[in-house]
């Protein structure tokens, strides 16, 4: 019977795409390609050279398992178990937030501000997977970077990522509301939890139901980092903050009223103002 013939890769790709679209994925084809490439341990390009190849039972089972996870709206990044952030590939799972493209712009600003500094001390507040801390250590090799987080689980993941990348960063448990660790720091960077808990229902299920609530929701964390940094930054040291959509102007005003100078807002890759910085005088 034709129905008993083994499924080809092309057919599995087509059916997976259809299934993920029905389940609400915004990029079903791309998701299906990434998941099948992962299941078969090939690149996405290689998939297209093998579309007529029948899948073995084991390959089909592996592909089905991954597609089923994604169909339940688990983020693609968690299903794959790793994700790219700037030059690094990091382990990602439910212990910490998935590093976002806009956060790569935060790192870009940090590197520009650190340019020419030989051995700057850098503090990453709310380090999560360690993405910002590790990317700065990677791209500014003289930097001595410390990452803090209130979540032991996030810190465990950040430690795994430090091991995986071979980069040296110091990681410590610390609550940002208890003040920031003594510096002096040349740069304090933070992507703090900034989603208003009242906006929870507006989030995509991938974010709302899978990413750690303590990484997403917060009131007052941005202000606490901004005022805390004033006490631990060196003279002329800089603060770089990622903020939520629509929060940049108010955050810039807050930095100015706290006494920061050279306050500046940078747009992310999508043209939204998501990065705010200021210098301690
Ligand atoms: C938005 S995530 C950022 C993660 C990572 N830096 C990134 O950009 O991908 C915020 C991080 O702040 C941490 N966090 C939340 N509340 C905190 C607190 N009171 N003190 C320290 N860290 C906190 C969370 O555990 C989470 O890892």
Short mmCIF file of N, CA and C in Angstrom, two decimals, residues 195-205 208-209 217:
data_model
loop_
_atom_site.label_atom_id
_atom_site.label_comp_id
_atom_site.label_asym_id
_atom_site.label_seq_id
_atom_site.Cartn_x
_atom_site.Cartn_y
_atom_site.Cartn_z
N UNK A 195 9.12 43.44 32.04
CA UNK A 195 7.74 43.32 31.58
C UNK A 195 6.82 43.53 32.78
N UNK A 196 5.85 44.42 32.61
CA UNK A 196 4.89 44.67 33.68
C UNK A 196 4.04 43.40 33.88
N UNK A 197 3.93 42.90 35.13
CA UNK A 197 3.15 41.67 35.35
C UNK A 197 1.72 41.79 34.81
N UNK A 198 1.19 43.03 34.74
CA UNK A 198 -0.17 43.20 34.19
C UNK A 198 -0.23 42.91 32.69
N UNK A 199 0.92 42.89 32.02
CA UNK A 199 0.94 42.65 30.57
C UNK A 199 1.16 41.17 30.23
N UNK A 200 1.09 40.34 31.24
CA UNK A 200 1.39 38.91 31.06
C UNK A 200 0.56 38.29 29.93
N UNK A 201 -0.72 38.58 29.91
CA UNK A 201 -1.60 37.94 28.93
C UNK A 201 -1.32 38.35 27.50
N UNK A 202 -0.64 39.48 27.31
CA UNK A 202 -0.35 39.94 25.95
C UNK A 202 0.86 39.21 25.35
N UNK A 203 1.57 38.45 26.17
CA UNK A 203 2.78 37.79 25.67
C UNK A 203 2.44 36.56 24.84
N UNK A 204 3.33 36.23 23.90
CA UNK A 204 3.21 34.98 23.15
C UNK A 204 3.32 33.80 24.13
N UNK A 205 2.60 32.69 23.82
CA UNK A 205 2.71 31.53 24.72
C UNK A 205 4.15 31.04 24.90
N UNK A 208 5.40 33.47 27.62
CA UNK A 208 4.60 33.44 28.86
C UNK A 208 4.64 32.10 29.57
N UNK A 209 4.58 31.01 28.78
CA UNK A 209 4.44 29.69 29.40
C UNK A 209 5.75 28.94 29.56
N UNK A 217 9.29 39.30 34.37
CA UNK A 217 8.41 40.27 35.03
C UNK A 217 9.13 40.99 36.16
#
